[in-house]
């Protein structure tokens, strides 16, 4: 009787699951839950601090009342961080960085998403089996997997946040396929939130599984002929809500020329067989692989055993989830064998640049199968049934998930402007290695390589800049640090600063005035000319030929002084040129579609691309530029209308039959 009551109280079970898992995670993360302490694991944890810096700079712009679309201090001449569909800058929960110190916001964002993902798996399994203990066990397998915890330790919270939505999306899709009221609206809201939450690569794997399971459910319910309509409507609304992310992402993808990922990196992110076997006890497995953190999957022997014992020959659902698990394992092996290589070349998986992330499918399927195994194997009358989820927790913590190391935040808060000297405040700083230190926090503009997609020519110009290319980028200094994980305290950070290598350059001041421009004929020739020290403007071939000519009537030998004027927005720049004369102003801000220039009273016009990666403006006297993407207003309207439509579907009163 007591067992039956426990099985019939899902709300209480969910509350206990959320509360218990939160307590476990707070204990496991320890001091990282408090201000002044960062999670730290090893050199791979540098991604933690890079992402946190991006979120922190996002919060600064929001607090100042700006749309956080352009980050002038980041990635060499600025970067449209919102367009890189891996950071999730349109995802509302990152507002936690508005209220908390970055280290605390990071930890609690991680904990809340792990618990939220567990509740989603719990809700899905309750709908499937109506068994509290089974649903809670599957939720624990999902939440305390080596993938979820390991990715957070490695700094990949932008992979964990979207995966936390996957069980909720799966549940809403199944309910929509069954024709349940309001389910369509919830499917739109959960999927849209998940797709905005971070790395879109997770959805390359999860979305096909959700669609296939929804179709399978509709067929089993005899509703296949009618279920496609609400699913199609949901898909259209999801595209509409997420347009605010995928339209700028497509623009960046198109501008960059979608360069293929380095094959060596793809191979390094392909899981070896030993990593797959190590899911029995991930914490006991060590590897010299540079990308070993990419191979995380299930967490602990009990989770693996439950998955294996879940197999039932005559249950189509079990066949489906075992197929998903097998697909995840095959995809995760990437280039390690011909079968995996072929699978990774199929759409949509071909666009995923790190095959090991397919272990997300293993974790999703593992949580579902573990729930089924507990429902099958443990009698509803067994008194020890209530302790089964706790056993999964113990197994995961014992050998499944990594320890959470912590380090003082001194190294993150250290002001590197002092060791860099005056050049840091007036010019850009090239951070050799690309990861640390995070000078942007102190208002210093940097030159980095942080995203595979970028403006054409930028990577070629910025890689190991010579004094000539540094001049074009307005680089005043370059810093290299012997980074091998975060220093333990302030003393260690100061010692690291003393060992840093700093090289100084002659900066250009941010802009230079030249009398005329030439047509860009070949990227290689322009790159060679810039590196040789030639100071001229080469304008992209798409620019109007008539604008290339000098507007003046007579040559001038005057030395022009370019003065940068103060501006109130990170998306605007203005300069005056003295003496006033027609010519070309080349600005060391990264060219990107959406930049408009205004010269005197001529109105706003798209800026041309000069010297491969910069903004080149034909103008005189006073020049102003602003980042005004053409897609913003229309796309925002589409996203808001689609979002409101989904909300109306959820909250409207159902019509009586």
XYZ file of C-alpha atoms in Angstrom:
657
model
C 0.000 0.000 0.000
C 2.778 2.417 0.942
C 4.581 1.568 -2.281
C 1.454 2.261 -4.318
C 0.994 5.628 -2.597
C 4.574 6.556 -3.390
C 3.992 5.704 -7.029
C 0.893 7.882 -7.166
C 2.471 11.069 -5.779
C 4.595 12.415 -8.670
C 4.530 16.044 -7.492
C 5.998 15.157 -4.096
C 8.556 12.946 -5.802
C 9.586 15.802 -8.104
C 9.940 18.213 -5.192
C 12.069 15.750 -3.244
C 14.173 15.053 -6.332
C 14.831 18.765 -6.941
C 15.598 19.495 -3.297
C 17.799 16.457 -2.787
C 19.734 16.938 -6.012
C 20.300 20.613 -5.212
C 21.735 19.704 -1.806
C 23.994 17.065 -3.376
C 25.265 19.518 -5.988
C 25.869 22.303 -3.468
C 27.949 19.906 -1.383
C 29.765 18.583 -4.475
C 30.541 22.043 -5.868
C 31.480 23.262 -2.387
C 33.144 26.676 -2.172
C 32.510 27.268 -5.881
C 28.946 28.177 -4.821
C 30.312 31.176 -2.917
C 31.681 34.499 -4.175
C 35.447 34.578 -4.544
C 35.910 30.973 -5.719
C 36.071 29.573 -9.233
C 35.674 26.021 -10.373
C 39.003 24.793 -11.740
C 40.076 21.506 -13.218
C 43.174 21.886 -15.398
C 44.195 23.821 -18.497
C 40.855 22.905 -20.113
C 39.047 25.024 -17.537
C 40.203 28.154 -19.391
C 36.962 27.894 -21.374
C 35.139 28.579 -18.104
C 36.723 31.976 -17.686
C 36.471 32.908 -21.351
C 32.725 32.199 -21.445
C 32.205 33.925 -18.122
C 34.000 36.996 -19.465
C 31.661 37.060 -22.458
C 28.607 36.803 -20.192
C 30.051 39.436 -17.888
C 30.637 41.861 -20.775
C 27.091 41.088 -21.959
C 25.817 42.091 -18.504
C 27.815 45.344 -18.588
C 26.213 46.342 -21.885
C 22.719 45.445 -20.674
C 23.209 47.435 -17.450
C 24.290 50.423 -19.521
C 21.119 50.190 -21.602
C 22.674 48.859 -24.818
C 21.658 45.976 -27.052
C 24.555 43.511 -26.586
C 25.157 42.872 -30.283
C 28.684 44.145 -30.874
C 31.623 43.675 -28.489
C 34.272 46.236 -29.490
C 36.836 45.022 -26.969
C 36.692 41.371 -27.994
C 38.431 39.287 -30.652
C 40.428 41.890 -32.525
C 38.557 44.873 -33.855
C 35.333 43.761 -32.246
C 33.119 40.723 -32.780
C 29.371 40.051 -33.194
C 29.322 37.609 -30.269
C 25.523 37.383 -30.476
C 25.864 35.773 -33.927
C 28.106 32.917 -32.790
C 25.497 30.262 -32.011
C 27.483 28.769 -29.181
C 27.323 31.473 -26.513
C 23.543 31.869 -26.130
C 23.450 35.643 -25.664
C 19.700 35.699 -26.348
C 19.056 33.213 -23.513
C 17.315 34.967 -20.569
C 18.829 32.929 -17.663
C 22.290 34.395 -18.285
C 20.785 37.478 -16.619
C 22.152 35.826 -13.468
C 25.388 37.639 -14.389
C 23.542 40.916 -13.852
C 23.029 40.175 -10.167
C 25.924 37.960 -9.015
C 29.726 37.953 -9.268
C 30.744 36.035 -12.407
C 32.163 33.052 -10.513
C 28.980 32.657 -8.445
C 26.685 33.215 -11.421
C 28.567 30.510 -13.333
C 28.219 27.894 -10.599
C 24.551 28.544 -9.917
C 23.700 28.652 -13.607
C 25.242 25.170 -13.794
C 23.441 23.809 -10.724
C 20.050 25.170 -11.753
C 20.321 23.641 -15.218
C 21.383 20.238 -13.908
C 18.380 20.191 -11.562
C 16.082 21.514 -14.290
C 17.263 18.812 -16.702
C 16.685 16.160 -14.036
C 13.122 17.377 -13.507
C 12.518 17.203 -17.249
C 13.671 13.587 -17.399
C 11.599 12.831 -14.306
C 8.471 14.336 -15.909
C 9.037 12.452 -19.167
C 9.562 9.095 -17.447
C 6.555 9.637 -15.189
C 4.417 10.060 -18.286
C 5.948 6.887 -19.712
C 5.781 4.542 -16.685
C 3.833 6.254 -13.851
C 6.557 5.206 -11.423
C 8.171 7.761 -9.111
C 11.241 5.706 -8.155
C 11.905 4.747 -11.769
C 11.453 8.319 -12.985
C 13.749 9.671 -10.254
C 16.399 7.043 -11.046
C 16.430 7.919 -14.744
C 16.615 11.592 -13.840
C 19.675 10.971 -11.654
C 21.409 8.997 -14.421
C 20.816 11.920 -16.782
C 21.753 14.730 -14.377
C 24.731 13.119 -12.639
C 26.278 11.863 -15.844
C 29.925 12.431 -16.647
C 28.703 14.477 -19.616
C 26.721 16.997 -17.547
C 29.203 17.428 -14.685
C 32.314 16.926 -16.799
C 31.271 19.528 -19.343
C 30.720 22.083 -16.604
C 34.150 21.369 -15.139
C 35.664 21.740 -18.628
C 33.973 25.123 -19.055
C 31.321 23.975 -21.532
C 28.229 25.189 -19.737
C 26.921 26.245 -23.157
C 26.570 22.528 -23.971
C 24.882 21.664 -20.678
C 22.240 24.409 -20.806
C 20.658 23.279 -24.114
C 20.865 19.598 -23.149
C 18.965 20.371 -19.920
C 15.971 21.297 -22.098
C 16.069 18.069 -24.138
C 13.842 15.930 -21.824
C 11.280 18.739 -21.626
C 11.240 19.029 -25.415
C 10.885 15.249 -25.724
C 7.931 15.232 -23.333
C 6.177 18.120 -25.095
C 6.706 16.516 -28.521
C 5.177 13.239 -27.352
C 2.189 15.020 -25.841
C 1.714 17.007 -29.054
C 1.796 13.791 -31.091
C -0.910 12.370 -28.789
C -3.068 15.452 -29.344
C -2.987 16.734 -25.752
C -4.224 20.278 -25.204
C -1.679 23.068 -24.845
C 1.134 20.641 -25.678
C 1.871 22.417 -28.958
C 2.528 25.687 -27.136
C 4.791 24.008 -24.603
C 6.674 22.292 -27.416
C 7.348 25.673 -29.022
C 8.424 27.315 -25.752
C 10.690 24.512 -24.529
C 12.346 23.893 -27.890
C 12.887 27.598 -28.507
C 14.422 28.074 -25.062
C 16.667 25.064 -25.591
C 17.825 26.272 -28.985
C 18.618 29.734 -27.609
C 20.416 28.299 -24.572
C 23.812 27.741 -26.122
C 25.627 25.520 -28.553
C 23.345 24.599 -31.468
C 25.462 21.482 -32.018
C 23.472 19.722 -29.281
C 20.339 20.085 -31.409
C 22.013 18.542 -34.447
C 21.903 15.373 -32.368
C 18.781 15.773 -30.232
C 16.276 17.234 -32.723
C 16.190 14.185 -35.074
C 15.662 11.909 -32.061
C 12.754 14.027 -30.781
C 11.084 14.076 -34.197
C 11.516 10.326 -34.680
C 10.106 9.504 -31.239
C 7.132 11.835 -31.748
C 6.329 10.159 -35.071
C 6.695 6.737 -33.461
C 4.322 7.782 -30.648
C 1.753 9.156 -33.111
C 1.840 5.933 -35.090
C 1.381 3.795 -31.977
C -1.620 5.948 -30.993
C -3.146 5.684 -34.474
C -2.804 9.446 -34.990
C -0.084 9.586 -37.634
C -2.483 10.988 -40.237
C -3.367 14.009 -38.065
C -0.354 14.464 -35.788
C 1.816 15.953 -38.515
C -0.236 19.149 -38.583
C 0.403 20.355 -35.006
C 4.019 19.181 -35.247
C 4.467 21.207 -38.437
C 2.849 24.266 -36.841
C 5.163 23.880 -33.846
C 8.184 23.671 -36.127
C 7.152 26.877 -37.915
C 6.669 28.746 -34.635
C 10.011 27.465 -33.303
C 11.741 28.810 -36.408
C 9.964 32.110 -35.810
C 10.854 32.426 -32.115
C 14.495 31.503 -32.684
C 14.854 33.741 -35.757
C 16.531 36.298 -33.495
C 19.411 33.806 -33.174
C 19.556 31.832 -36.400
C 19.367 34.818 -38.775
C 22.492 36.545 -37.368
C 24.132 33.109 -37.043
C 23.472 32.420 -40.722
C 24.863 35.850 -41.597
C 28.104 35.070 -39.727
C 28.256 31.603 -41.319
C 27.822 33.132 -44.765
C 30.303 35.982 -44.222
C 33.007 33.647 -42.929
C 32.779 31.400 -45.983
C 31.998 28.472 -43.598
C 35.576 27.168 -43.349
C 35.878 23.445 -42.558
C 37.169 22.422 -39.165
C 40.781 21.305 -38.964
C 40.792 17.516 -39.471
C 43.336 17.129 -36.671
C 40.909 18.820 -34.256
C 38.021 16.598 -35.404
C 40.190 13.512 -34.900
C 41.254 14.737 -31.466
C 37.588 15.156 -30.493
C 36.709 11.642 -31.701
C 36.248 9.241 -28.791
C 38.550 6.195 -28.655
C 37.133 2.832 -27.645
C 38.809 3.066 -24.234
C 36.833 6.222 -23.453
C 33.542 4.449 -24.187
C 34.439 1.513 -21.940
C 35.498 3.977 -19.233
C 31.864 4.988 -18.700
C 31.772 2.199 -16.123
C 34.003 4.354 -13.903
C 34.951 7.610 -15.671
C 36.859 9.103 -12.750
C 39.221 6.123 -12.678
C 40.098 6.547 -16.367
C 43.005 8.745 -17.385
C 44.133 9.715 -20.850
C 46.834 11.739 -22.538
C 44.389 12.824 -25.234
C 44.327 16.632 -25.552
C 40.527 16.568 -25.869
C 39.774 13.852 -23.308
C 37.071 16.107 -21.814
C 35.129 15.647 -25.085
C 34.504 11.939 -24.405
C 32.316 12.179 -21.287
C 29.153 10.064 -21.241
C 27.386 8.023 -18.576
C 28.573 8.255 -15.007
C 29.241 5.095 -13.059
C 28.699 1.320 -13.069
C 25.107 1.380 -11.796
C 24.031 3.684 -14.632
C 25.661 1.430 -17.239
C 24.213 -1.728 -15.662
C 20.696 -0.240 -15.597
C 20.949 0.633 -19.283
C 22.002 -2.884 -20.209
C 19.269 -4.519 -18.102
C 16.602 -2.332 -19.717
C 16.585 -4.285 -22.972
C 13.282 -5.973 -23.837
C 12.998 -7.900 -27.075
C 9.320 -7.164 -27.734
C 9.206 -3.508 -26.729
C 9.596 -1.146 -29.727
C 10.380 1.771 -27.392
C 13.347 -0.063 -25.937
C 14.603 -0.837 -29.449
C 14.297 2.850 -30.261
C 16.300 4.036 -27.263
C 18.972 1.388 -27.721
C 19.271 2.518 -31.339
C 19.688 6.122 -30.115
C 22.346 5.025 -27.639
C 24.194 3.065 -30.330
C 23.942 6.019 -32.717
C 25.481 8.269 -30.075
C 28.378 5.867 -29.537
C 29.025 5.529 -33.266
C 28.886 9.274 -33.898
C 31.101 9.985 -30.883
C 33.913 7.909 -32.400
C 34.153 10.413 -35.248
C 37.128 9.647 -37.480
C 38.278 6.618 -35.495
C 36.723 4.096 -37.913
C 35.073 4.117 -41.377
C 31.547 3.538 -40.067
C 31.704 6.455 -37.619
C 33.345 8.659 -40.225
C 30.541 7.905 -42.686
C 27.863 8.601 -40.056
C 29.438 11.941 -39.186
C 29.318 12.956 -42.833
C 25.514 12.700 -42.927
C 23.336 15.775 -42.369
C 22.811 17.207 -39.826
C 25.804 15.611 -38.083
C 28.310 16.870 -40.667
C 28.033 20.384 -39.192
C 29.118 19.212 -35.749
C 32.822 19.923 -35.340
C 33.469 17.850 -32.212
C 32.120 14.285 -32.632
C 32.538 13.380 -28.956
C 29.601 15.651 -28.166
C 27.319 12.985 -29.610
C 27.677 11.410 -26.158
C 24.741 13.690 -25.347
C 22.584 11.068 -27.098
C 24.089 8.329 -24.937
C 23.204 10.275 -21.795
C 19.669 11.079 -22.996
C 18.961 7.482 -23.977
C 20.728 6.214 -20.863
C 18.432 8.206 -18.569
C 15.320 6.862 -20.310
C 16.536 3.247 -20.329
C 17.639 3.391 -16.677
C 14.143 4.530 -15.695
C 12.600 1.615 -17.583
C 15.041 -0.829 -15.988
C 14.106 0.255 -12.463
C 10.378 0.070 -13.260
C 10.851 -3.471 -14.602
C 13.214 -4.857 -12.003
C 12.147 -3.379 -8.665
C 8.848 -4.504 -7.206
C 6.400 -1.753 -6.312
C 5.966 -3.395 -2.920
C 9.674 -3.460 -2.076
C 10.418 -1.405 1.035
C 13.868 -0.461 -0.241
C 12.434 0.967 -3.441
C 12.702 4.536 -2.146
C 16.487 4.133 -1.813
C 17.083 3.158 -5.448
C 17.609 6.763 -6.698
C 20.049 7.311 -3.831
C 22.024 4.288 -5.013
C 22.423 5.902 -8.439
C 23.625 9.084 -6.733
C 26.208 7.130 -4.735
C 27.452 5.266 -7.818
C 27.849 8.494 -9.791
C 29.662 10.355 -7.017
C 31.915 7.414 -6.168
C 33.486 6.831 -9.594
C 31.288 8.526 -12.192
C 31.618 12.304 -12.139
C 34.775 14.406 -11.723
C 35.796 16.157 -8.549
C 35.097 19.875 -8.470
C 38.355 21.675 -7.827
C 38.230 25.306 -6.751
C 40.629 28.209 -6.889
C 40.485 31.744 -5.562
C 39.195 34.361 -7.988
C 42.338 36.488 -7.505
C 43.764 35.448 -10.867
C 40.543 36.470 -12.630
C 40.359 39.833 -10.882
C 44.035 40.685 -11.322
C 44.482 43.972 -13.234
C 46.880 43.179 -16.062
C 46.924 46.808 -17.202
C 49.851 47.479 -14.869
C 52.323 44.925 -16.230
C 51.308 45.880 -19.776
C 51.977 49.567 -19.249
C 50.526 52.578 -21.049
C 50.110 50.751 -24.366
C 47.298 48.692 -22.860
C 45.039 51.663 -22.277
C 45.604 53.401 -25.623
C 45.835 50.472 -28.054
C 44.830 46.848 -28.468
C 46.675 43.974 -26.823
C 47.305 40.721 -28.669
C 46.744 37.784 -26.301
C 49.001 35.059 -27.659
C 47.328 31.711 -27.110
C 43.909 33.324 -27.189
C 42.601 32.364 -23.735
C 44.109 34.184 -20.763
C 44.345 36.862 -19.388
C 40.886 38.411 -19.808
C 41.882 42.020 -20.232
C 38.471 43.049 -21.556
C 37.156 43.094 -17.990
C 39.292 46.191 -17.398
C 38.262 48.049 -20.538
C 41.261 46.893 -22.588
C 40.619 46.026 -26.225
C 42.206 42.761 -27.340
C 43.171 40.727 -30.369
C 42.125 37.071 -30.003
C 41.126 34.032 -31.999
C 38.120 32.637 -30.135
C 35.691 31.444 -32.812
C 36.138 29.339 -35.970
C 33.858 31.727 -37.899
C 35.115 35.232 -38.587
C 35.467 38.017 -41.123
C 37.443 36.932 -44.214
C 41.105 37.763 -43.870
C 41.020 38.351 -40.125
C 42.580 35.051 -39.081
C 45.334 35.302 -41.688
C 46.169 38.830 -40.569
C 46.001 38.254 -36.824
C 47.979 35.027 -36.588
C 51.389 35.919 -35.157
C 51.149 39.599 -36.139
C 54.239 41.270 -37.489
C 54.938 44.888 -36.538
C 53.310 45.932 -39.836
C 50.043 44.018 -39.308
C 50.005 45.036 -35.649
C 50.022 48.648 -36.841
C 46.881 48.076 -38.899
C 45.157 46.411 -35.945
C 46.264 49.227 -33.619
C 48.112 46.707 -31.433
C 50.348 48.322 -28.839
C 51.473 45.176 -27.017
C 51.440 41.396 -27.130
C 51.359 39.220 -24.025
C 52.140 35.535 -23.658
C 51.649 33.630 -20.404
C 52.833 30.140 -19.410
C 49.226 29.098 -18.669
C 48.708 25.631 -17.222
C 45.515 26.197 -15.314
C 44.540 29.055 -13.010
C 47.026 30.194 -10.350
C 46.053 29.226 -6.816
C 46.058 32.697 -5.274
C 47.138 36.322 -5.682
C 50.798 35.568 -4.974
C 50.858 32.896 -7.684
C 49.126 35.287 -10.084
C 51.734 37.983 -9.471
C 54.479 35.423 -10.016
C 52.802 34.472 -13.311
C 52.734 38.138 -14.325
C 56.461 38.376 -13.681
C 57.065 35.400 -15.996
C 54.871 36.826 -18.750
C 56.420 37.803 -22.047
C 55.399 41.253 -23.316
C 56.320 42.671 -26.709
C 55.458 46.232 -27.715
C 54.448 47.552 -31.128
C 53.709 50.886 -32.745
C 49.934 51.271 -32.847
C 48.044 53.291 -35.430
C 45.747 55.024 -32.972
C 42.652 53.212 -34.218
C 42.317 54.933 -37.596
C 44.485 56.329 -40.369
C 43.726 58.777 -43.179
C 45.020 58.019 -46.702
C 44.530 59.954 -49.909
C 43.277 57.162 -52.164
C 42.280 53.518 -52.320
C 43.011 50.594 -54.623
C 40.777 47.738 -55.698
C 41.329 44.490 -53.820
C 42.381 41.971 -56.463
C 43.860 39.078 -54.493
C 43.736 38.339 -50.776
C 47.200 36.816 -50.898
C 48.709 39.863 -52.602
C 47.074 42.255 -50.139
C 48.218 40.164 -47.189
C 51.783 40.158 -48.513
C 51.698 43.926 -49.082
C 50.403 44.603 -45.556
C 53.009 42.330 -43.998
C 55.742 44.064 -45.990
C 54.776 47.350 -44.353
C 53.002 49.050 -47.255
C 50.471 51.544 -45.935
C 47.655 51.805 -48.439
C 43.936 51.045 -48.584
C 42.713 48.066 -50.604
C 38.940 48.056 -50.917
C 36.789 44.999 -51.516
C 35.948 44.414 -55.158
C 32.215 44.775 -54.481
C 32.645 48.488 -53.752
C 31.557 51.103 -56.289
C 34.424 51.864 -58.667
C 33.657 55.584 -58.651
C 34.233 55.785 -54.886
C 37.803 54.555 -55.285
C 38.939 57.797 -56.817
C 40.278 60.701 -54.799
C 37.611 63.373 -54.349
C 40.140 66.196 -54.097
C 41.203 68.405 -56.965
C 44.817 68.702 -55.960
C 47.398 66.490 -54.248
C 48.383 67.308 -50.707
C 51.466 66.664 -48.664
C 49.722 67.489 -45.376
C 49.997 65.133 -42.432
C 46.458 64.334 -41.400
C 45.554 63.994 -37.747
C 42.740 61.570 -36.954
C 41.024 62.197 -33.640
C 38.675 59.627 -32.124
C 35.636 61.261 -30.534
C 33.933 59.959 -27.382
C 30.788 57.890 -28.001
C 28.007 56.632 -25.742
C 27.501 53.196 -27.271
C 29.737 50.170 -27.940
C 28.090 49.996 -31.373
C 29.241 53.408 -32.601
C 32.468 55.228 -33.483
C 33.213 58.747 -34.666
C 36.340 60.501 -35.908
C 37.426 63.898 -37.110
C 40.134 64.371 -39.701
C 42.377 67.416 -39.559
C 42.951 69.146 -41.867
C 39.639 68.649 -43.650
C 40.275 66.954 -46.997
C 38.686 64.219 -49.091
C 40.239 60.788 -48.971
C 39.843 57.435 -47.212
C 39.681 56.700 -43.513
C 40.691 53.126 -42.617
C 39.522 52.156 -39.121
C 40.963 49.244 -37.155
C 37.479 47.984 -36.309
C 36.452 44.691 -37.858
C 34.316 44.966 -40.981
C 30.999 43.199 -40.733
C 27.603 43.524 -42.457
C 25.457 45.955 -40.509
C 28.095 48.637 -40.056
C 26.840 51.911 -41.582
C 28.792 55.126 -42.059
C 27.636 58.721 -42.027
C 29.788 61.426 -43.601
C 28.507 64.943 -43.005
C 24.989 65.123 -44.508
C 25.092 62.212 -46.965
C 23.023 59.878 -44.779
C 23.780 56.321 -43.646
C 25.394 53.921 -46.114
C 26.900 50.406 -45.773
C 30.641 50.507 -45.092
C 33.065 48.934 -47.570
C 35.601 46.321 -46.491
C 39.200 47.493 -46.643
C 42.524 45.668 -46.219
C 40.720 42.318 -45.912
C 39.199 42.734 -42.467
C 38.762 46.430 -41.656
C 36.336 49.276 -42.211
C 37.340 51.693 -44.978
C 35.313 54.870 -45.429
C 35.476 57.437 -48.229
C 35.036 60.680 -46.344
C 36.380 63.885 -44.933
C 36.287 66.068 -41.843
C 33.814 64.174 -39.604
C 33.002 60.471 -39.927
C 30.557 58.489 -37.783
C 29.821 54.762 -37.997
C 27.220 52.620 -36.232
C 26.420 48.933 -36.106
C 22.865 48.846 -37.477
C 22.088 45.333 -38.734
C 19.324 45.353 -41.331
C 17.720 42.217 -39.938
C 17.242 43.464 -36.368
C 13.789 45.098 -36.380
C 12.082 42.644 -38.710
C 13.592 39.616 -37.013
C 12.765 40.873 -33.531
C 9.152 41.419 -34.624
C 8.915 37.874 -36.044
C 10.399 36.373 -32.869
C 8.083 38.315 -30.546
C 4.952 37.513 -32.581
C 5.862 33.806 -32.674
C 6.590 33.827 -28.937
C 3.284 35.507 -28.082
C 1.439 33.012 -30.278
C 2.979 30.108 -28.359
C 2.115 31.726 -25.021
C -1.498 32.239 -26.131
C -1.731 28.553 -27.067
C -0.508 27.600 -23.585
C -2.696 29.936 -21.523
C -5.926 29.936 -23.517
C -8.903 28.158 -21.965
C -9.624 24.897 -23.809
C -12.965 24.769 -25.597
C -15.445 22.339 -24.069
C -16.228 19.369 -26.245
